[in-house]
């Protein structure tokens, strides 16, 4: 059975801090791993990682995949209150062309002013 | 370009009733997936449709069903509602040959 574990489950930091969110996975036929940010309702796409060791960056956010360790991390530097959200990690197990994501339970990040 | 649209946004139903939720994908997206999100279980995959065919199904009872129309719009139906079906139901559409899923705002279903 496909399994995704995110840690920590919850994190409270002050503005300006740097945080690292972790995701470990066990899925069959791994194809890629996606990170999403969920503030209220709709998760919004952050990154898609397919190759090990190649960092993807978007502003203060960056992410990297380690296929050997079956894990990924999401870094946020100089956090702002607007970064408060649930961050979801979702590996994509390739199943004959079907689009199915297996989500972790997420890390709830709270950034205090 | 309009995003994924889900209707209704909120719904309150009584145990034993049935409910139909609707999802209109982004124009050009033919893959539509449905997810259930609860505080305890997180986001769980329900099913995925592509060109009016169900391509994949998660581990949910047969009370959960769906369909997709020729214009790629999708509906999901839950029959004989149970209290445990209370959740946020999210629909996502994906462009051709791309894993990235774009989510709608969801339908918050409350079963009383």
Coordinates of N, CA and C in Angstrom, one line a residue:
Chain A
X1 N 0.8 -1.2 0.0 CA 0.0 0.0 0.0 C 0.9 1.2 0.0
X2 N 0.5 2.2 -0.8 CA 1.2 3.5 -0.9 C 1.2 4.2 0.5
X3 N 2.3 4.8 0.8 CA 2.3 5.5 2.1 C 3.2 6.7 2.1
X4 N 2.6 7.8 2.7 CA 3.3 9.1 2.7 C 3.3 9.6 4.2
X5 N 4.5 10.0 4.7 CA 4.6 10.5 6.0 C 5.2 11.9 6.0
X6 N 4.5 12.9 6.5 CA 5.1 14.2 6.6 C 5.4 14.6 8.0
X7 N 6.5 15.3 8.2 CA 6.9 15.7 9.5 C 7.5 17.1 9.5
X8 N 7.4 17.9 10.5 CA 6.5 17.6 11.6 C 5.0 17.8 11.2
X9 N 4.1 17.4 12.0 CA 2.7 17.6 11.7 C 2.3 19.0 11.9
X10 N 2.9 19.7 12.8 CA 2.6 21.1 13.1 C 3.9 21.8 13.5
X11 N 3.9 23.1 13.2 CA 5.1 23.9 13.4 C 4.7 25.3 13.6
X12 N 5.2 25.9 14.7 CA 4.9 27.3 15.0 C 6.3 28.1 15.0
X13 N 6.4 29.1 14.2 CA 7.6 29.9 14.1 C 7.3 31.3 14.1
X14 N 8.4 32.1 14.2 CA 8.3 33.6 14.1 C 8.7 34.1 12.8
X15 N 8.1 35.2 12.4 CA 8.5 35.8 11.1 C 10.0 35.9 11.0
X16 N 10.5 35.5 9.8 CA 11.9 35.6 9.6 C 12.7 34.3 9.8
X17 N 12.0 33.4 10.5 CA 12.7 32.1 10.7 C 12.7 31.3 9.4
X18 N 13.6 30.3 9.3 CA 13.7 29.4 8.2 C 13.1 28.1 8.7
X19 N 12.3 27.4 7.8 CA 11.7 26.1 8.2 C 12.1 25.1 7.2
X20 N 12.1 23.8 7.6 CA 12.3 22.7 6.7 C 11.2 21.7 7.0
X21 N 10.4 21.4 6.0 CA 9.4 20.4 6.1 C 9.8 19.1 5.4
X22 N 9.5 18.0 6.0 CA 9.9 16.7 5.5 C 8.8 15.8 4.9
X23 N 9.1 15.1 3.9 CA 8.2 14.1 3.4 C 8.9 12.9 3.0
X24 N 8.4 11.7 3.5 CA 9.0 10.4 3.1 C 7.8 9.6 2.5
X25 N 8.2 8.8 1.6 CA 7.1 8.1 0.8 C 7.5 6.7 0.5
X26 N 6.5 5.8 0.3 CA 6.7 4.5 -0.2 C 5.5 4.3 -1.2
X27 N 5.8 4.4 -2.5 CA 4.8 4.2 -3.5 C 5.4 3.3 -4.6
X28 N 4.5 2.6 -5.2 CA 4.9 1.8 -6.3 C 5.0 2.6 -7.6
X29 N 5.9 2.3 -8.4 CA 6.1 3.0 -9.7 C 6.1 4.5 -9.6
X30 N 7.0 4.9 -8.7 CA 7.1 6.4 -8.4 C 7.4 7.1 -9.7
X31 N 6.7 8.2 -9.9 CA 7.0 9.0 -11.2 C 7.5 10.4 -10.8
X32 N 6.8 11.0 -9.9 CA 7.2 12.4 -9.5 C 6.6 12.7 -8.1
X33 N 7.0 13.8 -7.5 CA 6.4 14.2 -6.2 C 6.1 15.7 -6.3
X34 N 4.9 16.0 -5.8 CA 4.4 17.3 -5.9 C 4.2 17.9 -4.5
X35 N 4.4 19.2 -4.4 CA 4.2 19.9 -3.1 C 3.0 20.9 -3.4
X36 N 2.1 21.0 -2.4 CA 1.0 21.9 -2.5 C 0.9 22.7 -1.2
X37 N 0.4 23.9 -1.3 CA 0.1 24.8 -0.2 C -1.4 24.9 -0.1
X38 N -2.0 24.6 1.1 CA -3.4 24.8 1.3 C -3.7 25.8 2.4
X39 N -4.3 26.9 2.0 CA -4.6 27.9 3.0 C -6.0 27.8 3.5
X40 N -7.0 27.8 2.6 CA -8.4 27.7 3.1 C -9.0 26.5 2.5
X41 N -9.2 26.4 1.2 CA -9.8 25.3 0.6 C -8.9 24.6 -0.5
X42 N -8.7 25.3 -1.6 CA -8.1 24.7 -2.7 C -6.6 24.6 -2.5
X43 N -6.0 23.4 -2.5 CA -4.5 23.3 -2.5 C -4.0 24.0 -3.8
X44 N -2.9 24.8 -3.6 CA -2.3 25.4 -4.8 C -0.9 24.8 -5.0
X45 N -0.6 24.6 -6.3 CA 0.6 23.9 -6.6 C 1.9 24.7 -6.3
X46 N 2.9 24.1 -5.8 CA 4.2 24.7 -5.5 C 5.2 24.2 -6.4
X47 N 5.5 22.9 -6.3 CA 6.6 22.3 -7.1 C 6.2 20.9 -7.6
X48 N 6.8 20.5 -8.7 CA 6.8 19.1 -9.1 C 8.3 18.6 -9.2
X49 N 8.6 17.6 -8.6 CA 10.0 17.1 -8.6 C 10.0 15.7 -9.3
X50 N 10.9 15.5 -10.2 CA 11.0 14.2 -10.9 C 12.4 13.7 -10.8
X51 N 13.4 14.6 -10.7 CA 14.8 14.1 -10.6 C 15.4 14.3 -9.3
X52 N 16.2 13.3 -8.9 CA 16.8 13.4 -7.6 C 18.0 14.4 -7.5
X53 N 18.1 15.2 -6.4 CA 19.2 16.1 -6.2 C 19.1 17.4 -6.9
X54 N 18.1 17.6 -7.7 CA 18.0 18.9 -8.4 C 17.0 19.8 -7.6
X55 N 17.5 20.9 -7.1 CA 16.7 21.8 -6.3 C 15.8 22.7 -7.2
X56 N 14.6 22.8 -6.8 CA 13.7 23.7 -7.5 C 13.4 24.9 -6.6
X57 N 13.4 26.1 -7.1 CA 13.3 27.3 -6.3 C 12.2 28.2 -6.8
X58 N 11.5 28.8 -5.9 CA 10.5 29.8 -6.3 C 10.5 30.8 -5.2
X59 N 11.2 31.9 -5.4 CA 11.3 32.9 -4.3 C 11.9 32.4 -3.1
X60 N 11.2 32.5 -2.0 CA 11.8 32.0 -0.7 C 11.6 30.5 -0.5
X61 N 10.9 29.9 -1.4 CA 10.7 28.4 -1.3 C 11.6 27.6 -2.2
X62 N 12.0 26.5 -1.6 CA 12.8 25.6 -2.5 C 12.5 24.2 -2.0
X63 N 12.8 23.2 -2.9 CA 12.5 21.9 -2.6 C 13.4 21.0 -3.4
X64 N 13.7 19.8 -2.8 CA 14.6 18.8 -3.4 C 14.1 17.4 -3.1
X65 N 14.4 16.6 -4.1 CA 14.0 15.2 -4.0 C 15.2 14.3 -3.8
X66 N 15.1 13.3 -3.0 CA 16.1 12.2 -2.8 C 15.5 10.9 -3.0
X67 N 15.6 10.4 -4.3 CA 15.0 9.1 -4.6 C 15.6 7.9 -3.9
X68 N 16.9 8.1 -3.5 CA 17.5 7.0 -2.8 C 16.9 6.8 -1.4
X69 N 16.7 8.0 -0.8 CA 16.1 7.9 0.6 C 14.6 8.0 0.6
X70 N 14.0 8.0 -0.6 CA 12.5 8.1 -0.8 C 12.0 9.3 0.1
X71 N 12.6 10.4 -0.2 CA 12.1 11.6 0.6 C 12.3 12.9 -0.1
X72 N 11.7 13.9 0.4 CA 11.8 15.2 -0.2 C 11.7 16.2 1.0
X73 N 12.3 17.4 0.8 CA 12.2 18.5 1.8 C 11.7 19.7 1.1
X74 N 11.0 20.5 1.8 CA 10.5 21.8 1.4 C 11.1 22.9 2.4
X75 N 11.9 23.8 1.9 CA 12.5 24.8 2.7 C 11.8 26.2 2.4
X76 N 11.5 26.9 3.5 CA 11.0 28.2 3.4 C 11.9 29.1 4.2
X77 N 12.5 30.1 3.5 CA 13.4 31.0 4.2 C 12.7 32.3 4.5
X78 N 13.2 33.0 5.5 CA 12.6 34.3 5.9 C 11.1 34.3 5.9
X79 N 10.5 33.4 6.7 CA 9.1 33.2 6.7 C 8.3 34.4 6.9
X80 N 7.1 34.5 6.4 CA 6.2 35.6 6.5 C 4.8 35.0 7.0
X81 N 4.0 35.9 7.6 CA 2.7 35.4 8.1 C 1.9 34.8 7.0
X82 N 2.1 35.3 5.8 CA 1.3 34.7 4.6 C 1.7 33.3 4.3
X83 N 2.8 32.8 4.9 CA 3.2 31.4 4.6 C 2.4 30.5 5.5
X84 N 1.7 31.0 6.4 CA 0.9 30.1 7.3 C -0.1 29.4 6.5
X85 N 0.0 28.0 6.6 CA -0.9 27.2 5.7 C -0.5 25.7 6.1
X86 N -1.3 24.8 5.4 CA -0.9 23.4 5.5 C -0.1 23.1 4.2
X87 N 1.0 22.5 4.4 CA 1.8 22.1 3.2 C 1.7 20.6 3.0
X88 N 1.3 20.2 1.8 CA 1.0 18.9 1.4 C 2.0 18.3 0.5
X89 N 2.4 17.1 0.7 CA 3.4 16.4 -0.2 C 2.6 15.3 -0.8
X90 N 2.8 15.1 -2.1 CA 2.0 14.1 -2.9 C 2.8 13.4 -3.9
X91 N 3.3 12.2 -3.6 CA 4.0 11.4 -4.7 C 2.9 10.9 -5.7
X92 N 3.4 10.7 -6.9 CA 2.5 10.3 -8.0 C 3.0 8.9 -8.4
X93 N 2.2 7.9 -8.0 CA 2.5 6.5 -8.4 C 1.9 6.3 -9.8
X94 N 2.8 6.1 -10.8 CA 2.3 5.9 -12.1 C 1.5 4.6 -12.2
X95 N 0.2 4.8 -12.6 CA -0.7 3.7 -12.8 C -1.3 3.7 -14.1
X96 N -0.6 3.3 -15.1 CA -1.1 3.2 -16.5 C -1.6 4.5 -17.0
X97 N -1.0 5.5 -16.7 CA -1.4 6.8 -17.3 C -2.5 7.5 -16.4
X98 N -3.0 6.9 -15.4 CA -4.0 7.5 -14.6 C -3.4 8.6 -13.7
X99 N -4.1 9.7 -13.5 CA -3.6 10.7 -12.6 C -4.1 10.5 -11.2
X100 N -3.3 10.0 -10.4 CA -3.7 9.8 -9.0 C -2.5 10.3 -8.1
X101 N -2.9 11.1 -7.1 CA -1.9 11.5 -6.2 C -2.1 10.9 -4.8
X102 N -1.1 10.6 -4.1 CA -1.2 10.0 -2.8 C -0.7 11.1 -1.8
X103 N -1.6 11.6 -1.0 CA -1.2 12.8 -0.2 C -0.8 12.3 1.2
X104 N 0.2 13.1 1.8 CA 0.4 13.0 3.2 C -0.6 13.8 4.0
X105 N -0.6 13.7 5.3 CA -1.5 14.4 6.1 C -1.2 15.9 6.2
X106 N 0.0 16.2 5.8 CA 0.4 17.6 5.7 C 1.1 18.1 7.0
X107 N 1.8 19.2 6.8 CA 2.4 20.0 7.9 C 1.7 21.3 8.0
X108 N 1.2 21.5 9.2 CA 0.5 22.8 9.5 C 1.5 23.8 10.0
X109 N 1.8 24.8 9.2 CA 2.8 25.8 9.5 C 2.1 27.1 10.0
X110 N 2.4 27.6 11.2 CA 1.9 28.9 11.6 C 3.1 29.8 11.8
X111 N 3.0 31.0 11.2 CA 4.1 32.0 11.3 C 3.5 33.1 12.1
X112 N 4.0 33.4 13.2 CA 3.6 34.5 14.1 C 4.4 35.7 13.8
X113 N 3.7 36.9 13.9 CA 4.5 38.2 13.6 C 5.4 38.5 14.8
Chain B
X1 N -7.9 32.5 -17.9 CA -8.4 31.2 -18.0 C -9.1 30.8 -16.7
X2 N -10.4 30.4 -16.8 CA -11.1 30.1 -15.5 C -10.5 28.9 -14.9
X3 N -10.5 28.8 -13.5 CA -10.0 27.7 -12.8 C -11.0 26.6 -12.7
X4 N -10.8 25.6 -11.9 CA -11.7 24.5 -11.6 C -12.8 25.0 -10.8
X5 N -14.0 24.8 -11.2 CA -15.2 25.3 -10.5 C -16.0 24.1 -10.0
X6 N -16.3 24.2 -8.7 CA -17.1 23.2 -8.0 C -18.4 23.8 -7.5
X7 N -19.4 23.1 -7.6 CA -20.7 23.5 -7.1 C -21.4 22.3 -6.4
X8 N -22.2 22.5 -5.4 CA -22.3 23.8 -4.6 C -21.0 23.9 -3.7
X9 N -20.9 25.0 -3.1 CA -19.7 25.2 -2.2 C -20.0 24.6 -0.8
X10 N -21.2 24.7 -0.4 CA -21.6 24.1 0.9 C -22.9 23.3 0.7
X11 N -23.0 22.3 1.5 CA -24.2 21.4 1.4 C -24.4 20.8 2.8
X12 N -25.7 20.8 3.2 CA -26.0 20.0 4.5 C -27.1 19.0 4.1
X13 N -26.8 17.8 4.4 CA -27.8 16.7 4.1 C -28.0 15.8 5.3
X14 N -29.1 15.1 5.3 CA -29.5 14.2 6.4 C -29.0 12.8 6.1
X15 N -28.7 12.1 7.1 CA -28.3 10.6 6.9 C -29.3 9.9 6.1
X16 N -28.8 9.1 5.2 CA -29.6 8.3 4.3 C -30.0 8.9 3.0
X17 N -29.8 10.2 2.9 CA -30.0 10.9 1.7 C -28.9 10.7 0.7
X18 N -29.1 11.2 -0.5 CA -28.0 11.1 -1.5 C -27.6 12.5 -1.9
X19 N -26.4 12.6 -2.5 CA -26.0 14.0 -2.9 C -25.2 13.9 -4.2
X20 N -25.3 14.9 -5.0 CA -24.5 15.0 -6.2 C -23.7 16.3 -6.2
X21 N -22.4 16.1 -6.5 CA -21.5 17.3 -6.5 C -21.0 17.4 -8.0
X22 N -20.7 18.7 -8.3 CA -20.4 18.9 -9.7 C -19.0 19.6 -9.8
X23 N -18.3 19.3 -10.9 CA -17.0 19.9 -11.1 C -16.8 20.2 -12.6
X24 N -16.4 21.5 -12.8 CA -16.1 21.9 -14.2 C -14.6 22.1 -14.3
X25 N -13.9 21.3 -15.1 CA -12.4 21.4 -15.1 C -12.0 22.7 -15.9
X26 N -10.7 23.0 -15.8 CA -10.1 24.0 -16.7 C -10.2 23.6 -18.1
X27 N -10.5 24.6 -19.0 CA -10.7 24.3 -20.4 C -9.5 23.6 -21.0
X28 N -9.8 22.5 -21.7 CA -8.6 21.8 -22.3 C -8.2 20.6 -21.4
X29 N -8.5 20.6 -20.1 CA -8.2 19.5 -19.3 C -9.2 18.4 -19.4
X30 N -8.7 17.2 -19.7 CA -9.6 16.1 -19.8 C -9.6 15.1 -18.6
X31 N -8.6 15.3 -17.8 CA -8.6 14.4 -16.6 C -9.2 15.1 -15.4
X32 N -10.1 14.5 -14.7 CA -10.7 15.0 -13.5 C -10.6 14.0 -12.4
X33 N -10.1 14.4 -11.3 CA -9.9 13.5 -10.1 C -10.7 14.1 -9.0
X34 N -11.2 13.2 -8.1 CA -11.9 13.6 -6.9 C -11.2 13.1 -5.7
X35 N -11.2 14.0 -4.6 CA -10.5 13.6 -3.4 C -11.5 14.0 -2.2
X36 N -11.4 13.2 -1.2 CA -12.1 13.5 0.1 C -11.1 14.0 1.1
X37 N -11.4 15.1 1.8 CA -10.4 15.6 2.8 C -11.2 15.6 4.1
X38 N -10.6 14.9 5.1 CA -11.2 15.0 6.5 C -10.0 15.3 7.4
X39 N -10.3 15.8 8.6 CA -9.2 16.1 9.5 C -8.4 14.9 9.9
X40 N -9.0 13.8 10.0 CA -8.3 12.6 10.5 C -7.6 11.8 9.4
X41 N -8.1 11.8 8.2 CA -7.5 11.0 7.1 C -6.7 11.8 6.1
X42 N -6.9 13.1 6.2 CA -6.2 13.9 5.1 C -6.9 13.8 3.8
X43 N -6.2 14.1 2.7 CA -6.7 14.0 1.4 C -6.6 12.6 0.9
X44 N -7.8 12.0 0.5 CA -7.8 10.7 0.0 C -8.4 10.6 -1.4
X45 N -7.8 9.9 -2.3 CA -8.2 9.8 -3.7 C -9.5 8.9 -3.8
X46 N -10.4 9.5 -4.5 CA -11.7 8.8 -4.7 C -11.7 8.1 -6.1
X47 N -11.6 8.9 -7.1 CA -11.5 8.3 -8.5 C -11.1 9.4 -9.5
X48 N -10.7 8.8 -10.7 CA -10.2 9.7 -11.7 C -10.9 9.4 -13.0
X49 N -11.3 10.4 -13.8 CA -12.0 10.2 -15.0 C -11.2 10.8 -16.1
X50 N -11.2 10.2 -17.3 CA -10.5 10.7 -18.5 C -11.4 10.3 -19.7
X51 N -11.8 11.3 -20.5 CA -12.6 11.0 -21.7 C -13.8 10.1 -21.3
X52 N -14.5 10.5 -20.3 CA -15.7 9.8 -19.9 C -15.5 8.4 -19.3
X53 N -14.3 8.0 -19.1 CA -14.0 6.7 -18.5 C -13.3 6.8 -17.2
X54 N -13.7 6.0 -16.3 CA -13.1 5.9 -15.0 C -11.8 5.2 -15.1
X55 N -10.6 5.8 -14.9 CA -9.3 5.2 -15.1 C -8.8 4.6 -13.8
X56 N -9.2 5.1 -12.7 CA -8.7 4.7 -11.4 C -9.7 4.9 -10.3
X57 N -9.6 4.1 -9.3 CA -10.6 4.2 -8.2 C -9.8 4.0 -6.9
X58 N -10.2 4.8 -5.9 CA -9.6 4.6 -4.5 C -10.4 3.6 -3.7
X59 N -10.0 3.5 -2.5 CA -10.6 2.5 -1.6 C -11.8 3.1 -0.9
X60 N -12.9 3.3 -1.6 CA -14.1 3.8 -1.0 C -15.2 2.9 -1.4
X61 N -16.3 2.8 -0.5 CA -17.4 1.9 -0.8 C -18.1 2.3 -2.0
X62 N -18.9 1.4 -2.5 CA -19.7 1.6 -3.8 C -20.7 2.7 -3.7
X63 N -20.9 3.2 -2.5 CA -21.9 4.3 -2.4 C -21.3 5.6 -3.1
X64 N -20.0 5.6 -3.2 CA -19.4 6.7 -3.9 C -19.2 6.4 -5.4
X65 N -19.8 7.2 -6.2 CA -19.7 6.9 -7.7 C -19.5 8.3 -8.4
X66 N -19.1 8.2 -9.6 CA -18.9 9.4 -10.4 C -19.2 9.1 -11.9
X67 N -19.1 10.2 -12.6 CA -19.2 10.1 -14.1 C -18.6 11.3 -14.7
X68 N -18.3 11.2 -15.9 CA -17.7 12.4 -16.7 C -18.5 12.5 -18.0
X69 N -18.8 13.7 -18.4 CA -19.5 14.0 -19.6 C -18.6 14.3 -20.7
X70 N -19.1 14.4 -21.9 CA -18.3 14.6 -23.1 C -17.6 16.0 -23.1
X71 N -18.1 16.9 -22.3 CA -17.4 18.2 -22.2 C -16.4 18.3 -21.0
X72 N -16.1 17.1 -20.5 CA -15.1 16.9 -19.4 C -15.7 17.2 -18.0
X73 N -16.8 17.9 -17.9 CA -17.4 18.1 -16.6 C -17.7 16.8 -15.9
X74 N -17.5 16.8 -14.6 CA -17.7 15.6 -13.9 C -18.7 15.8 -12.7
X75 N -19.3 14.7 -12.3 CA -20.1 14.7 -11.1 C -19.7 13.5 -10.3
X76 N -19.9 13.7 -9.0 CA -19.8 12.6 -8.1 C -21.0 12.5 -7.2
X77 N -21.4 11.3 -7.0 CA -22.6 11.0 -6.2 C -22.3 10.1 -5.0
X78 N -22.9 10.5 -3.9 CA -22.8 9.7 -2.7 C -24.2 9.3 -2.3
X79 N -24.5 8.0 -2.2 CA -25.8 7.6 -1.9 C -25.8 7.1 -0.4
X80 N -27.0 7.0 0.2 CA -27.2 6.6 1.6 C -26.1 7.2 2.5
X81 N -26.2 8.5 2.6 CA -25.2 9.3 3.3 C -25.0 8.8 4.8
X82 N -23.8 8.8 5.2 CA -23.5 8.5 6.6 C -22.8 9.7 7.2
X83 N -22.8 9.8 8.6 CA -22.2 10.9 9.3 C -20.8 11.1 8.9
X84 N -20.1 9.9 8.7 CA -18.7 9.9 8.4 C -18.3 10.4 7.0
X85 N -19.4 10.7 6.2 CA -19.1 11.2 4.8 C -19.0 12.8 4.9
X86 N -19.2 13.3 6.1 CA -18.9 14.8 6.2 C -17.5 15.1 5.9
X87 N -17.2 15.9 5.0 CA -15.9 16.2 4.5 C -15.9 17.3 3.5
X88 N -14.6 17.7 3.2 CA -14.4 18.6 2.1 C -14.1 17.8 0.8
X89 N -14.9 17.9 -0.2 CA -14.7 17.1 -1.4 C -14.1 18.0 -2.5
X90 N -12.9 17.6 -2.9 CA -12.1 18.4 -3.8 C -12.0 17.8 -5.2
X91 N -12.1 18.6 -6.2 CA -12.0 18.1 -7.5 C -10.7 18.7 -8.1
X92 N -10.0 18.0 -8.9 CA -8.8 18.5 -9.6 C -8.8 18.1 -11.0
X93 N -8.3 19.0 -11.9 CA -8.2 18.7 -13.3 C -6.7 18.8 -13.7
X94 N -6.3 18.0 -14.6 CA -4.9 17.9 -15.1 C -4.9 18.1 -16.6
X95 N -3.8 18.8 -17.0 CA -3.7 19.0 -18.5 C -3.1 17.7 -19.1
X96 N -3.2 17.6 -20.4 CA -2.7 16.3 -21.0 C -1.3 16.1 -20.7
X97 N -0.9 14.8 -20.4 CA 0.5 14.4 -20.2 C 1.2 15.2 -19.1
X98 N 0.4 15.6 -18.1 CA 1.0 16.4 -17.0 C 0.4 15.9 -15.7
X99 N 1.3 15.7 -14.7 CA 0.8 15.2 -13.5 C 0.2 16.3 -12.6
X100 N 0.6 17.6 -12.9 CA 0.2 18.7 -12.0 C -1.3 18.8 -12.0
X101 N -1.9 18.7 -10.8 CA -3.3 18.8 -10.6 C -3.7 20.2 -10.1
X102 N -4.7 20.8 -10.7 CA -5.3 22.1 -10.3 C -6.6 21.8 -9.6
X103 N -6.6 22.3 -8.4 CA -7.8 22.0 -7.5 C -8.8 23.1 -7.6
X104 N -10.1 22.7 -7.4 CA -11.2 23.6 -7.2 C -11.3 24.0 -5.7
X105 N -12.2 24.9 -5.4 CA -12.4 25.3 -4.0 C -13.0 24.3 -3.1
X106 N -13.6 23.3 -3.7 CA -14.2 22.2 -2.9 C -15.6 22.4 -2.6
X107 N -16.3 21.4 -2.2 CA -17.6 21.4 -1.7 C -17.6 20.8 -0.2
X108 N -18.0 21.7 0.7 CA -18.1 21.2 2.1 C -19.4 20.6 2.4
X109 N -19.4 19.3 2.6 CA -20.6 18.5 2.8 C -20.7 18.2 4.3
X110 N -21.8 18.5 4.9 CA -22.1 18.2 6.3 C -23.3 17.2 6.3
X111 N -23.1 16.1 6.9 CA -24.2 15.1 7.1 C -24.7 15.1 8.5
X112 N -26.0 15.4 8.7 CA -26.5 15.5 10.1 C -27.5 14.4 10.3

